[in-house]
mmCIF file with all atom_site columns, C-alpha atoms in Angstrom:
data_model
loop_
_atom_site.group_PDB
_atom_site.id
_atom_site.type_symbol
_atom_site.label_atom_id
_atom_site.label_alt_id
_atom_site.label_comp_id
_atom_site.label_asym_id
_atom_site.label_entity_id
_atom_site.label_seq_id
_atom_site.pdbx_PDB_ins_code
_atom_site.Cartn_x
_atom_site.Cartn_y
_atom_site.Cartn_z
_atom_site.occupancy
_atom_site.B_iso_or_equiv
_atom_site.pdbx_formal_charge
_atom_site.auth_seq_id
_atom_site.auth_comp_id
_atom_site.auth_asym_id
_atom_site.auth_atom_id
_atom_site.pdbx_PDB_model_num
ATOM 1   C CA . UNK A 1 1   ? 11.267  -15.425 0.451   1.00 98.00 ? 1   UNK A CA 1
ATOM 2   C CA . UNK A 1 2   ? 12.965  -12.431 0.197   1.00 98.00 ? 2   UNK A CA 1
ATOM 3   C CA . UNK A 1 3   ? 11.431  -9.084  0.252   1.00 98.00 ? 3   UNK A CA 1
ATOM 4   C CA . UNK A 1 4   ? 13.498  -5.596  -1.421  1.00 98.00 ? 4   UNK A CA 1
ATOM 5   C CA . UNK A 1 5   ? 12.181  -2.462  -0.308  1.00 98.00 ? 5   UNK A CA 1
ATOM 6   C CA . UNK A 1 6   ? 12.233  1.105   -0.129  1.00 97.00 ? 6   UNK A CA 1
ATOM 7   C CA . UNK A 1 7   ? 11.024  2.589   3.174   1.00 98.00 ? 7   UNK A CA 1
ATOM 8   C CA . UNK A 1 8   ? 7.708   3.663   3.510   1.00 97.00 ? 8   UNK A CA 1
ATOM 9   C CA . UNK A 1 9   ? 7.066   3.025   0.111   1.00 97.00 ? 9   UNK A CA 1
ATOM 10  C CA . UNK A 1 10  ? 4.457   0.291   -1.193  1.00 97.00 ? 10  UNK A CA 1
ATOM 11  C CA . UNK A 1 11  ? 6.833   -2.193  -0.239  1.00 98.00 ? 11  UNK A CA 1
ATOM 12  C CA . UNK A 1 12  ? 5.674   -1.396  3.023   1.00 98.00 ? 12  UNK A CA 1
ATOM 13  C CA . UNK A 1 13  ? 2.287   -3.335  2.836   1.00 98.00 ? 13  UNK A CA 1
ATOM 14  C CA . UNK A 1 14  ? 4.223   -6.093  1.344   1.00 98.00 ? 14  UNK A CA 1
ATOM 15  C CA . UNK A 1 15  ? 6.467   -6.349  4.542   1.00 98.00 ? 15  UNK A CA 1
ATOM 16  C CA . UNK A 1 16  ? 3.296   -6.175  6.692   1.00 98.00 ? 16  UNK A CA 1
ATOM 17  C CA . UNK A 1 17  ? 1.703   -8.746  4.899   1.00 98.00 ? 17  UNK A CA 1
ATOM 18  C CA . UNK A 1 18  ? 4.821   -11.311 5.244   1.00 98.00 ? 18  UNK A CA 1
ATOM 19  C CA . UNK A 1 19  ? 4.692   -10.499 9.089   1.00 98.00 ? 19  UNK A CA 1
ATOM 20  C CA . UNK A 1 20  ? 1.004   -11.200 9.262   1.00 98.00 ? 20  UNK A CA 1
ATOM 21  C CA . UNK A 1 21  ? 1.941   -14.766 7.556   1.00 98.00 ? 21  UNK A CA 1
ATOM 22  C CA . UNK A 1 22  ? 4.251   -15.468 9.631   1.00 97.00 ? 22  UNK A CA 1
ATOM 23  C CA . UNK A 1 23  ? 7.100   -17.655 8.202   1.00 97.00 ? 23  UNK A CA 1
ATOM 24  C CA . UNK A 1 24  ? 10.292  -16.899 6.967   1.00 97.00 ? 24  UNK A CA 1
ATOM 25  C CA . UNK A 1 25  ? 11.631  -14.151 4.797   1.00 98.00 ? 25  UNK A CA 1
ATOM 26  C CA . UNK A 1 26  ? 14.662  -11.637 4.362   1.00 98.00 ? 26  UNK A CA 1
ATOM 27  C CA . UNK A 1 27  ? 14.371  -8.125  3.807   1.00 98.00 ? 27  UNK A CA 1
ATOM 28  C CA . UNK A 1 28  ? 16.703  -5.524  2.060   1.00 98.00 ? 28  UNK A CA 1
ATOM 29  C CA . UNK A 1 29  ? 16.604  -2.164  1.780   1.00 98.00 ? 29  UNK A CA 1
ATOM 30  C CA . UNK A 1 30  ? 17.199  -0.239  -1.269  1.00 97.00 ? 30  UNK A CA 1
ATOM 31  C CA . UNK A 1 31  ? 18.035  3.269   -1.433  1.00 97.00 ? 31  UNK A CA 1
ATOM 32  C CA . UNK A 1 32  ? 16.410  5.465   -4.412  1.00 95.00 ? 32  UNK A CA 1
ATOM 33  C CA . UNK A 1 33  ? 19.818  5.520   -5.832  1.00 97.00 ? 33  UNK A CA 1
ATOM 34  C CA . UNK A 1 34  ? 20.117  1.861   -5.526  1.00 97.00 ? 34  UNK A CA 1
ATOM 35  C CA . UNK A 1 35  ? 17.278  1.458   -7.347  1.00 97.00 ? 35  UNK A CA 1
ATOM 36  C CA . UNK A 1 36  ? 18.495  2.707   -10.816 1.00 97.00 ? 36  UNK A CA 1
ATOM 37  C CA . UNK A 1 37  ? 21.256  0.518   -10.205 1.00 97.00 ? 37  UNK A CA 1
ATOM 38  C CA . UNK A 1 38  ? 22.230  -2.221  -12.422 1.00 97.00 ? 38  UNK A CA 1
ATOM 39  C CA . UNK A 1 39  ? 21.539  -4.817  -9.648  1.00 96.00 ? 39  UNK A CA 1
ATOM 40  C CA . UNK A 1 40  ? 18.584  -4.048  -8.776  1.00 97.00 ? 40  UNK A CA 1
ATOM 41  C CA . UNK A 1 41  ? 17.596  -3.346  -12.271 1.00 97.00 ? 41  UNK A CA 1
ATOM 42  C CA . UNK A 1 42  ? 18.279  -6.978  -12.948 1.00 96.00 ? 42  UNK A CA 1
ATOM 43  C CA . UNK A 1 43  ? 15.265  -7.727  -10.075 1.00 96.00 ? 43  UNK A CA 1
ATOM 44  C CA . UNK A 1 44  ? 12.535  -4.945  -11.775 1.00 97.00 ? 44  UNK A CA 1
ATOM 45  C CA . UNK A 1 45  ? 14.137  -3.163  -14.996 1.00 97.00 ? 45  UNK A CA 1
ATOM 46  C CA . UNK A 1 46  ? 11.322  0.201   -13.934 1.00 95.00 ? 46  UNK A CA 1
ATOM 47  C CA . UNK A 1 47  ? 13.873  0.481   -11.159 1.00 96.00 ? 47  UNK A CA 1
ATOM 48  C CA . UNK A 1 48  ? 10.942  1.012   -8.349  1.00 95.00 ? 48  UNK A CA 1
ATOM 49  C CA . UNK A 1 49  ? 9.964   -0.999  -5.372  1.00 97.00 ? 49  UNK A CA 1
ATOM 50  C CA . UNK A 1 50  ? 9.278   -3.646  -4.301  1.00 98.00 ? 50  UNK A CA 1
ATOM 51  C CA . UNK A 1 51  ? 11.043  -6.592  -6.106  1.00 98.00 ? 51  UNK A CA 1
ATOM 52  C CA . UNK A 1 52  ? 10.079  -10.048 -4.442  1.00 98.00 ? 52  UNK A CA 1
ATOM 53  C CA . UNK A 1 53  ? 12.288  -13.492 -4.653  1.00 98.00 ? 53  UNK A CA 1
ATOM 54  C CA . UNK A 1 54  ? 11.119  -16.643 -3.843  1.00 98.00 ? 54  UNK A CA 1
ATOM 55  C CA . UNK A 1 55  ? 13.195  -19.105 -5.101  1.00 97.00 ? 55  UNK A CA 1
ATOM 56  C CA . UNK A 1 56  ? 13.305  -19.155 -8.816  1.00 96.00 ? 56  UNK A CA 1
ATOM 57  C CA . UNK A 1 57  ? 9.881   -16.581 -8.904  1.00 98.00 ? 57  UNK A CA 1
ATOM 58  C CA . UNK A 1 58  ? 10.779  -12.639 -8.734  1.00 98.00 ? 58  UNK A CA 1
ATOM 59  C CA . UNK A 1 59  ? 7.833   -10.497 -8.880  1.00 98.00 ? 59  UNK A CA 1
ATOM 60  C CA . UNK A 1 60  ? 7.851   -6.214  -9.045  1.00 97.00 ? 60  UNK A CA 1
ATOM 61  C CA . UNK A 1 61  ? 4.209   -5.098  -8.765  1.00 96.00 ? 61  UNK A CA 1
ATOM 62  C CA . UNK A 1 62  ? 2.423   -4.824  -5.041  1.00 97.00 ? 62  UNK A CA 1
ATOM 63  C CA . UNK A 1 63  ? -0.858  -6.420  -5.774  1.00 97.00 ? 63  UNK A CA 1
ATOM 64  C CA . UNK A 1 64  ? 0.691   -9.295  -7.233  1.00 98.00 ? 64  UNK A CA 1
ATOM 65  C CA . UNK A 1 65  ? 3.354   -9.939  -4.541  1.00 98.00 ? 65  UNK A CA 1
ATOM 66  C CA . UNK A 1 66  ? 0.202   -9.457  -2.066  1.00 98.00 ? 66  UNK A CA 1
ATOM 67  C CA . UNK A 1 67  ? -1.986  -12.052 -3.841  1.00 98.00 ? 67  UNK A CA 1
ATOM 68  C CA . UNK A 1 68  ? 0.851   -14.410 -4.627  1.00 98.00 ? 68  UNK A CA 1
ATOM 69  C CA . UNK A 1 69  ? 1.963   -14.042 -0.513  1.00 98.00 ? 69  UNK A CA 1
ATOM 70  C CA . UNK A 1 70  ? -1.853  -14.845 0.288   1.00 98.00 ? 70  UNK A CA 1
ATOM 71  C CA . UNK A 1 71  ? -2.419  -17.754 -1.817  1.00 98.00 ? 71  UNK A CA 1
ATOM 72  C CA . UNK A 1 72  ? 0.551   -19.723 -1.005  1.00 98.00 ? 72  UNK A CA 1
ATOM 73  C CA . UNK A 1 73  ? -0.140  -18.984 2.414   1.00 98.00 ? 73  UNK A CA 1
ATOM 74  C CA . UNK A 1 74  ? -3.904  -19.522 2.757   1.00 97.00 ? 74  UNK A CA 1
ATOM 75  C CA . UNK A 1 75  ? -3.620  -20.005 6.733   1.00 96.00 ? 75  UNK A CA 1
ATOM 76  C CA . UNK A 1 76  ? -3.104  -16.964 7.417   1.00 97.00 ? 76  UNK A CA 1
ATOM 77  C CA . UNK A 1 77  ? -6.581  -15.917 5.329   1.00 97.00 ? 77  UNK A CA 1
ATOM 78  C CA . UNK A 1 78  ? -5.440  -12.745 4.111   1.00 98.00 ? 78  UNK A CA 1
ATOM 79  C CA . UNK A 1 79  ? -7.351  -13.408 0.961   1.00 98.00 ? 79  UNK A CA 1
ATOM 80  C CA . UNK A 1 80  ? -10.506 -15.391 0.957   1.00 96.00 ? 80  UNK A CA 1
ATOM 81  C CA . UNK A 1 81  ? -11.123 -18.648 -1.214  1.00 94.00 ? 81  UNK A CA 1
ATOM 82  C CA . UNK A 1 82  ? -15.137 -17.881 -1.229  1.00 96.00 ? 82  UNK A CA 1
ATOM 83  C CA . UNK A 1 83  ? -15.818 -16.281 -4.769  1.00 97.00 ? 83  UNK A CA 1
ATOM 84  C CA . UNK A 1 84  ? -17.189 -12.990 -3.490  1.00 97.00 ? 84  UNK A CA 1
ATOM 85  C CA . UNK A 1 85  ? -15.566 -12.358 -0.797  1.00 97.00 ? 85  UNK A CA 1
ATOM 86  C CA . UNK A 1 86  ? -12.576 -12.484 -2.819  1.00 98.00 ? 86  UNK A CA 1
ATOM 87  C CA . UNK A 1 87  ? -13.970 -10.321 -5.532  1.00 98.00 ? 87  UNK A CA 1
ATOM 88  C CA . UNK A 1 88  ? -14.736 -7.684  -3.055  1.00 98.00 ? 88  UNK A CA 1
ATOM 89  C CA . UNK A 1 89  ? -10.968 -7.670  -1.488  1.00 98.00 ? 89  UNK A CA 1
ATOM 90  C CA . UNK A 1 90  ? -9.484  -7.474  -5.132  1.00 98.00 ? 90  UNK A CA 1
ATOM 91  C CA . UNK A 1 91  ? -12.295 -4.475  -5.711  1.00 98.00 ? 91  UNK A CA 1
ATOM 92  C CA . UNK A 1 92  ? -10.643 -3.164  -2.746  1.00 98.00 ? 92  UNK A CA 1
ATOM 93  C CA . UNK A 1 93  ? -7.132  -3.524  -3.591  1.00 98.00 ? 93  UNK A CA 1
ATOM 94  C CA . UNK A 1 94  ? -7.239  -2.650  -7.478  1.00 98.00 ? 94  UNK A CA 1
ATOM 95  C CA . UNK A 1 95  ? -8.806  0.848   -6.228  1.00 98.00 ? 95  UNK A CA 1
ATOM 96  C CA . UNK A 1 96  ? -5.676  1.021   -3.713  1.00 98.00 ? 96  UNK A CA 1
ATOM 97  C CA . UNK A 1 97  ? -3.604  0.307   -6.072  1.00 97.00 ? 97  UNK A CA 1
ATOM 98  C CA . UNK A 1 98  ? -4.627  1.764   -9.358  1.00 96.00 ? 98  UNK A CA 1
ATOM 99  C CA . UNK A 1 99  ? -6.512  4.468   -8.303  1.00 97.00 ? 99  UNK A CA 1
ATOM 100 C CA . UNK A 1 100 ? -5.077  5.838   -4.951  1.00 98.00 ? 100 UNK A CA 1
ATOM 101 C CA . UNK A 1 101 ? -1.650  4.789   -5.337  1.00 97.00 ? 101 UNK A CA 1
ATOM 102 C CA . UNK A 1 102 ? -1.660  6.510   -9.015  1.00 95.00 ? 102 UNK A CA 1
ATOM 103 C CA . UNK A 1 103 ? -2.695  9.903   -7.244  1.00 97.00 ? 103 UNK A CA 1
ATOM 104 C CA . UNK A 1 104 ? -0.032  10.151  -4.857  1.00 97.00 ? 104 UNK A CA 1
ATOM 105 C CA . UNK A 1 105 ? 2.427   9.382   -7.631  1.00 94.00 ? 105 UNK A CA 1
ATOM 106 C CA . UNK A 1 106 ? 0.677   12.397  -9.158  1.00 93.00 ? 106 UNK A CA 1
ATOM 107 C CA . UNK A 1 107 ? 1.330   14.580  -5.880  1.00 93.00 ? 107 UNK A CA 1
ATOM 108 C CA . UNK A 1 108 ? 4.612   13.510  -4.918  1.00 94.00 ? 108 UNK A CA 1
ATOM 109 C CA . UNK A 1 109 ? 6.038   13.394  -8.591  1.00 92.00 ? 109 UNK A CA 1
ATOM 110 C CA . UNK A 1 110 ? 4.490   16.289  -9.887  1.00 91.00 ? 110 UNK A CA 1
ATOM 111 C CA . UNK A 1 111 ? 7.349   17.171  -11.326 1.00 92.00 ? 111 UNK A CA 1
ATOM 112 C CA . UNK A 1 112 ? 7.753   14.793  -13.570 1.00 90.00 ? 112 UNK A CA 1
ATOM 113 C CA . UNK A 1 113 ? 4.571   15.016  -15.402 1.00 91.00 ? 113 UNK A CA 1
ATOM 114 C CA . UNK A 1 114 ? 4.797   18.967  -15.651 1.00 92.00 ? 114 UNK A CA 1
ATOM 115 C CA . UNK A 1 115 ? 7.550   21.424  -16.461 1.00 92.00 ? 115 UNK A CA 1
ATOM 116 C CA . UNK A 1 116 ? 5.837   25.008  -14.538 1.00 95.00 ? 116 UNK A CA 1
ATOM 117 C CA . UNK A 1 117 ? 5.589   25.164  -11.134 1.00 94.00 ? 117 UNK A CA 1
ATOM 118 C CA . UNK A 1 118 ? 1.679   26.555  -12.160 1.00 95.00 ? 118 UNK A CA 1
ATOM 119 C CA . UNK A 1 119 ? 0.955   23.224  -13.592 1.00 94.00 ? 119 UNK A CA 1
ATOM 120 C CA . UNK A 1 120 ? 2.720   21.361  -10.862 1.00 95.00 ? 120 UNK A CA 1
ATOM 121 C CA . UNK A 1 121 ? 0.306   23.040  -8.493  1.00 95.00 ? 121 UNK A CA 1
ATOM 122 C CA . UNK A 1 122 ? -3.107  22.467  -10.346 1.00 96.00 ? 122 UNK A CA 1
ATOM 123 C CA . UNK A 1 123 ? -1.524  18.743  -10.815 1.00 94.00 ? 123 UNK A CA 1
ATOM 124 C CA . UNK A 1 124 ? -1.219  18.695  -6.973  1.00 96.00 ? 124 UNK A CA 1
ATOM 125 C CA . UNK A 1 125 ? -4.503  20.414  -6.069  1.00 96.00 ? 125 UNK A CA 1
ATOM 126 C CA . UNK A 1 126 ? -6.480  18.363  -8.996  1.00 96.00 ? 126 UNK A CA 1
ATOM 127 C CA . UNK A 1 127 ? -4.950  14.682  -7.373  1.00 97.00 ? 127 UNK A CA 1
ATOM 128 C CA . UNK A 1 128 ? -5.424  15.555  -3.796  1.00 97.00 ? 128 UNK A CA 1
ATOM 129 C CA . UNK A 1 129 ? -9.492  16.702  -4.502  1.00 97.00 ? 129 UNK A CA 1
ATOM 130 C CA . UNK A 1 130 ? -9.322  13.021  -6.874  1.00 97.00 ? 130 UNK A CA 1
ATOM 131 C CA . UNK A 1 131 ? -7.401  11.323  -3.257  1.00 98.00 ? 131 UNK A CA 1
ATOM 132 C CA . UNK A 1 132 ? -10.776 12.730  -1.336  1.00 98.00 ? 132 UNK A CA 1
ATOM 133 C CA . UNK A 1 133 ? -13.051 11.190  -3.594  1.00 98.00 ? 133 UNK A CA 1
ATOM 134 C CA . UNK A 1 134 ? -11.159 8.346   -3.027  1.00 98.00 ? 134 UNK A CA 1
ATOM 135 C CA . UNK A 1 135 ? -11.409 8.156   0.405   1.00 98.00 ? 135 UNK A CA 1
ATOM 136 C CA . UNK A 1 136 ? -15.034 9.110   1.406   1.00 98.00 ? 136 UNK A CA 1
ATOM 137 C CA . UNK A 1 137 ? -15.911 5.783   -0.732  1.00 98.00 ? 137 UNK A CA 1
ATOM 138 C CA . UNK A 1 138 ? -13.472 3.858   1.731   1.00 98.00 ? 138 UNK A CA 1
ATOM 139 C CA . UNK A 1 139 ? -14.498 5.835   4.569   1.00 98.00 ? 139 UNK A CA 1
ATOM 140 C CA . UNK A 1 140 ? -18.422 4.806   3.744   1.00 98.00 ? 140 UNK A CA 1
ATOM 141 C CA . UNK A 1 141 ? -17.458 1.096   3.494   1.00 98.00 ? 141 UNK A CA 1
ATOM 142 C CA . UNK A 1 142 ? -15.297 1.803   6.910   1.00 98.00 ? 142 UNK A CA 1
ATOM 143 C CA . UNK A 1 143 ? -19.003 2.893   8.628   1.00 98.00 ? 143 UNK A CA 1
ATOM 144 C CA . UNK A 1 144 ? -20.010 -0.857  9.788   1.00 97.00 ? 144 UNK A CA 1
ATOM 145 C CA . UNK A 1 145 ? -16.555 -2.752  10.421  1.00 97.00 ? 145 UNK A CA 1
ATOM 146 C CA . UNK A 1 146 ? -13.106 -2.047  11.106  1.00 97.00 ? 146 UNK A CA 1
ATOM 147 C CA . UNK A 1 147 ? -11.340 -4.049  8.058   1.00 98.00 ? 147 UNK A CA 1
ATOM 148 C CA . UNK A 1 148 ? -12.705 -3.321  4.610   1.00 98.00 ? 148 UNK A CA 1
ATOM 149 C CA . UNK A 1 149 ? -13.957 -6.812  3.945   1.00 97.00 ? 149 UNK A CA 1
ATOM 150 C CA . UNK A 1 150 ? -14.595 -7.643  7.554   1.00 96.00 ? 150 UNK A CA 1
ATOM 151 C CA . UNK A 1 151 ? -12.152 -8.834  8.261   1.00 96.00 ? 151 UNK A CA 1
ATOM 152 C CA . UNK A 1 152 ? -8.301  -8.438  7.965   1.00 98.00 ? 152 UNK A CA 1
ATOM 153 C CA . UNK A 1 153 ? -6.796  -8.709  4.477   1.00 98.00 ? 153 UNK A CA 1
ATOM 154 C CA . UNK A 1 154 ? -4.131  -7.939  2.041   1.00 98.00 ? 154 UNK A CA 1
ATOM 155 C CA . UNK A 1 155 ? -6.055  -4.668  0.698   1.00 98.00 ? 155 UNK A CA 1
ATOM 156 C CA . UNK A 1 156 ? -5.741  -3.361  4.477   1.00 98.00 ? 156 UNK A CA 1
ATOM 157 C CA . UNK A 1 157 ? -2.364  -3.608  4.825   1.00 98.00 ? 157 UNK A CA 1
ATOM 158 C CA . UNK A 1 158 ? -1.891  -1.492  1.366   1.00 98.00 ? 158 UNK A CA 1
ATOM 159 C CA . UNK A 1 159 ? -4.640  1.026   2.946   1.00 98.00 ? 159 UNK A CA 1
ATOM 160 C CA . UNK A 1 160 ? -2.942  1.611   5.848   1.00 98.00 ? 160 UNK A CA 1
ATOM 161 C CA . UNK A 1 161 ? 0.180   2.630   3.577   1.00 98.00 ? 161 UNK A CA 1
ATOM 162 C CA . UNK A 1 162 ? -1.549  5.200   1.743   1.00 98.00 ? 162 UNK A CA 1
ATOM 163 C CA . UNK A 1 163 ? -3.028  6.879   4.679   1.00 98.00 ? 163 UNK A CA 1
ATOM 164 C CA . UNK A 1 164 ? 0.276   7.229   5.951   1.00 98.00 ? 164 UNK A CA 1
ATOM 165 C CA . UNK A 1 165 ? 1.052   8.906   2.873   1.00 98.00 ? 165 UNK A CA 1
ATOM 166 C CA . UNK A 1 166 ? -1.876  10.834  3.458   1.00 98.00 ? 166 UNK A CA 1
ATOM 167 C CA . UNK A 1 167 ? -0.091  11.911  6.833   1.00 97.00 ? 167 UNK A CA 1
ATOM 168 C CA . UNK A 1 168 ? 2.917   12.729  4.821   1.00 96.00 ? 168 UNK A CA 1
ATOM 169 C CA . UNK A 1 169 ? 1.590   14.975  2.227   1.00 96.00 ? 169 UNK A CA 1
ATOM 170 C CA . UNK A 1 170 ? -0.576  17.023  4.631   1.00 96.00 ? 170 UNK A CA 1
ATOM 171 C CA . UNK A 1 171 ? -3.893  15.600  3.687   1.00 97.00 ? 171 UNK A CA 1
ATOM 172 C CA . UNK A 1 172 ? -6.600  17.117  5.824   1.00 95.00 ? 172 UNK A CA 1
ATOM 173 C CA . UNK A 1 173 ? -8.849  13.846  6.503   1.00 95.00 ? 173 UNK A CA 1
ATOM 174 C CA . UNK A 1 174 ? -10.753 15.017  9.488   1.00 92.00 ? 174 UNK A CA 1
ATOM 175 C CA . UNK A 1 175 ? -14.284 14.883  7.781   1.00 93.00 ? 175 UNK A CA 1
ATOM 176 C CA . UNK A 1 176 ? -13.761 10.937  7.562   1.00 97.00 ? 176 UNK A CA 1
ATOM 177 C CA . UNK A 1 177 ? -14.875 9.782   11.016  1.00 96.00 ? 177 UNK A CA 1
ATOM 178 C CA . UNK A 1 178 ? -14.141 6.019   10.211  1.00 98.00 ? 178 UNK A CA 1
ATOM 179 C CA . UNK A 1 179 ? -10.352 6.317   8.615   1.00 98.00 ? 179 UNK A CA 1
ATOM 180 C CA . UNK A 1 180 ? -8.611  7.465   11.807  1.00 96.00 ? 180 UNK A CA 1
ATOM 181 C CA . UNK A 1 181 ? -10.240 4.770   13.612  1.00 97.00 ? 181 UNK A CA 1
ATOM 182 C CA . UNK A 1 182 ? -9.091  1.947   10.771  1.00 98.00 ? 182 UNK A CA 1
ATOM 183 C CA . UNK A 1 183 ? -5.506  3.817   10.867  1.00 98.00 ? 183 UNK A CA 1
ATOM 184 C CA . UNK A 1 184 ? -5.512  3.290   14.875  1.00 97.00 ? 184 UNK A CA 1
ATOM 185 C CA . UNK A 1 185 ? -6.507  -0.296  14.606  1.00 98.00 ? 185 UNK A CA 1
ATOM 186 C CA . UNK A 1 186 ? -3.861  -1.405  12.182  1.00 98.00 ? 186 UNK A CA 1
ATOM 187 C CA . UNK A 1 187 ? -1.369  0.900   13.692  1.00 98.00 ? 187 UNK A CA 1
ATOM 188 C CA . UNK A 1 188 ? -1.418  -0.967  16.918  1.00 98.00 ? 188 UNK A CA 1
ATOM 189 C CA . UNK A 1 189 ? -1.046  -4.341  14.866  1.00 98.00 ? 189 UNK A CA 1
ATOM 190 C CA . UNK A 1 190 ? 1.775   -6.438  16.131  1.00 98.00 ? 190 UNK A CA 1
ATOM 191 C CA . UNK A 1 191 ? 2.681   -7.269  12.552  1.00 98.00 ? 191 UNK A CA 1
ATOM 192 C CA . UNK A 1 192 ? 2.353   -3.608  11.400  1.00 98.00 ? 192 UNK A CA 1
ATOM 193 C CA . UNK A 1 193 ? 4.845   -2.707  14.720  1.00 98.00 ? 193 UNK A CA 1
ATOM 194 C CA . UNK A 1 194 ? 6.856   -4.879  13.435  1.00 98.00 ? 194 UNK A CA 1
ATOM 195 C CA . UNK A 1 195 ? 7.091   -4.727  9.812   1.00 98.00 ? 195 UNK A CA 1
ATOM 196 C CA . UNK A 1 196 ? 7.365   -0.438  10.436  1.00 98.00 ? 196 UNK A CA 1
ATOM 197 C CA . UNK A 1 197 ? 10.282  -0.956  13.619  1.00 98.00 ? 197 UNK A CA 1
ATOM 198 C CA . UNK A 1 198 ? 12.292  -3.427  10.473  1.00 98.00 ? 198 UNK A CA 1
ATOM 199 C CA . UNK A 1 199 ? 12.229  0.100   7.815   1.00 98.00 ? 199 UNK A CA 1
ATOM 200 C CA . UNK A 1 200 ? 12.859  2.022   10.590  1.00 97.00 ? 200 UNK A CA 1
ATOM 201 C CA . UNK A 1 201 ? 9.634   3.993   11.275  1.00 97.00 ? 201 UNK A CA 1
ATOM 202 C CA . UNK A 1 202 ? 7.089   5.116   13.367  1.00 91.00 ? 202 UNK A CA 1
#
């Protein structure tokens, strides 16, 4: 298994979820530059990260490298074989993933989507209020345990990503009594220490 990352991005729950597993893998990382490369390109032609090898299989989108990861590796139950507890993680995950991950592309890229810095700043404002809304769902399901489902899972690992994000962007979260606590739990994680100390973070 071989894991190709940008740091800090997504790829980051990916690389937390391999050290939760346990068992072998490689890790590269791949500049932003490297990414538009031709190849890279040849691993994920939208020239983002992650891009995941495993033998003959290369996959490029998060939630799929996360479920694949967890189902080959059912030990480490990361993703649960009962029917609705399994449900409820991929709730969990898709909202991550299509939802709060889609914001912060809206924040971060503003740019991109908008040509006046006006419009770049109402696209800004209008994902971080959306990024909120977001979050005081999470933050309710936080109230009675410390891992969204219970107990630890691939959606955590992707959770913890985007609050660091969250961090990064200057999100005020301080009316969300149970997120700093979840952030503090998984941020002491040996396999979060670790996966963070390989990209070079903190």
């Amino acid at each position: 298994m071989k894991l190709y990352y940008l740091q800090g991005a997504c790829s980051l729950a990916v690389h937390i979820v391999l050290e939760w597993i346990g068992k072998p893998y490689a890790s590269q990382a791949v500049s932003r530059e490297e990414l538009k490369q031709a190849t890279f390109l040849a691993l994920n032609p939208l020239g983002s990260a992650p891009a995941f090898t495993d033998g003959d299989l290369c996959l490029t989108q998060s939630s799929a490298i996360l479920q694949y990861l967890a189902d080959k590796h059912p030990k480490s139950q990361l993703l649960s074989q009962d029917l609705v507890e399994r449900a409820q993680t991929l709730m969990w995950l898709g909202l991550i993933n299509s939802d709060i991950h889609r914001h912060y592309g809206l924040l971060f890229g503003a740019p991109m989507y908008a040509q006046h810095e006006s419009c770049q700043k109402e696209l800004q404002s209008n994902a971080v209020r959306r990024l909120k809304q977001f979050y005081a769902i999470i933050n309710q399901q936080l109230a009675d345990k410390d891992y969204l489902v219970g107990k630890r899972s691939i959606a955590d690992a992707y959770l913890y990503v985007t609050l660091r994000w969250a961090q990064r962007a200057d999100i005020d979260l301080s009316d969300f009594e149970h997120l700093p606590r979840f952030f503090a739990l998984l941020h002491q994680d040996d396999g979060v220490q670790a996966a963070l100390a390989a990209e070079g973070l903190k």
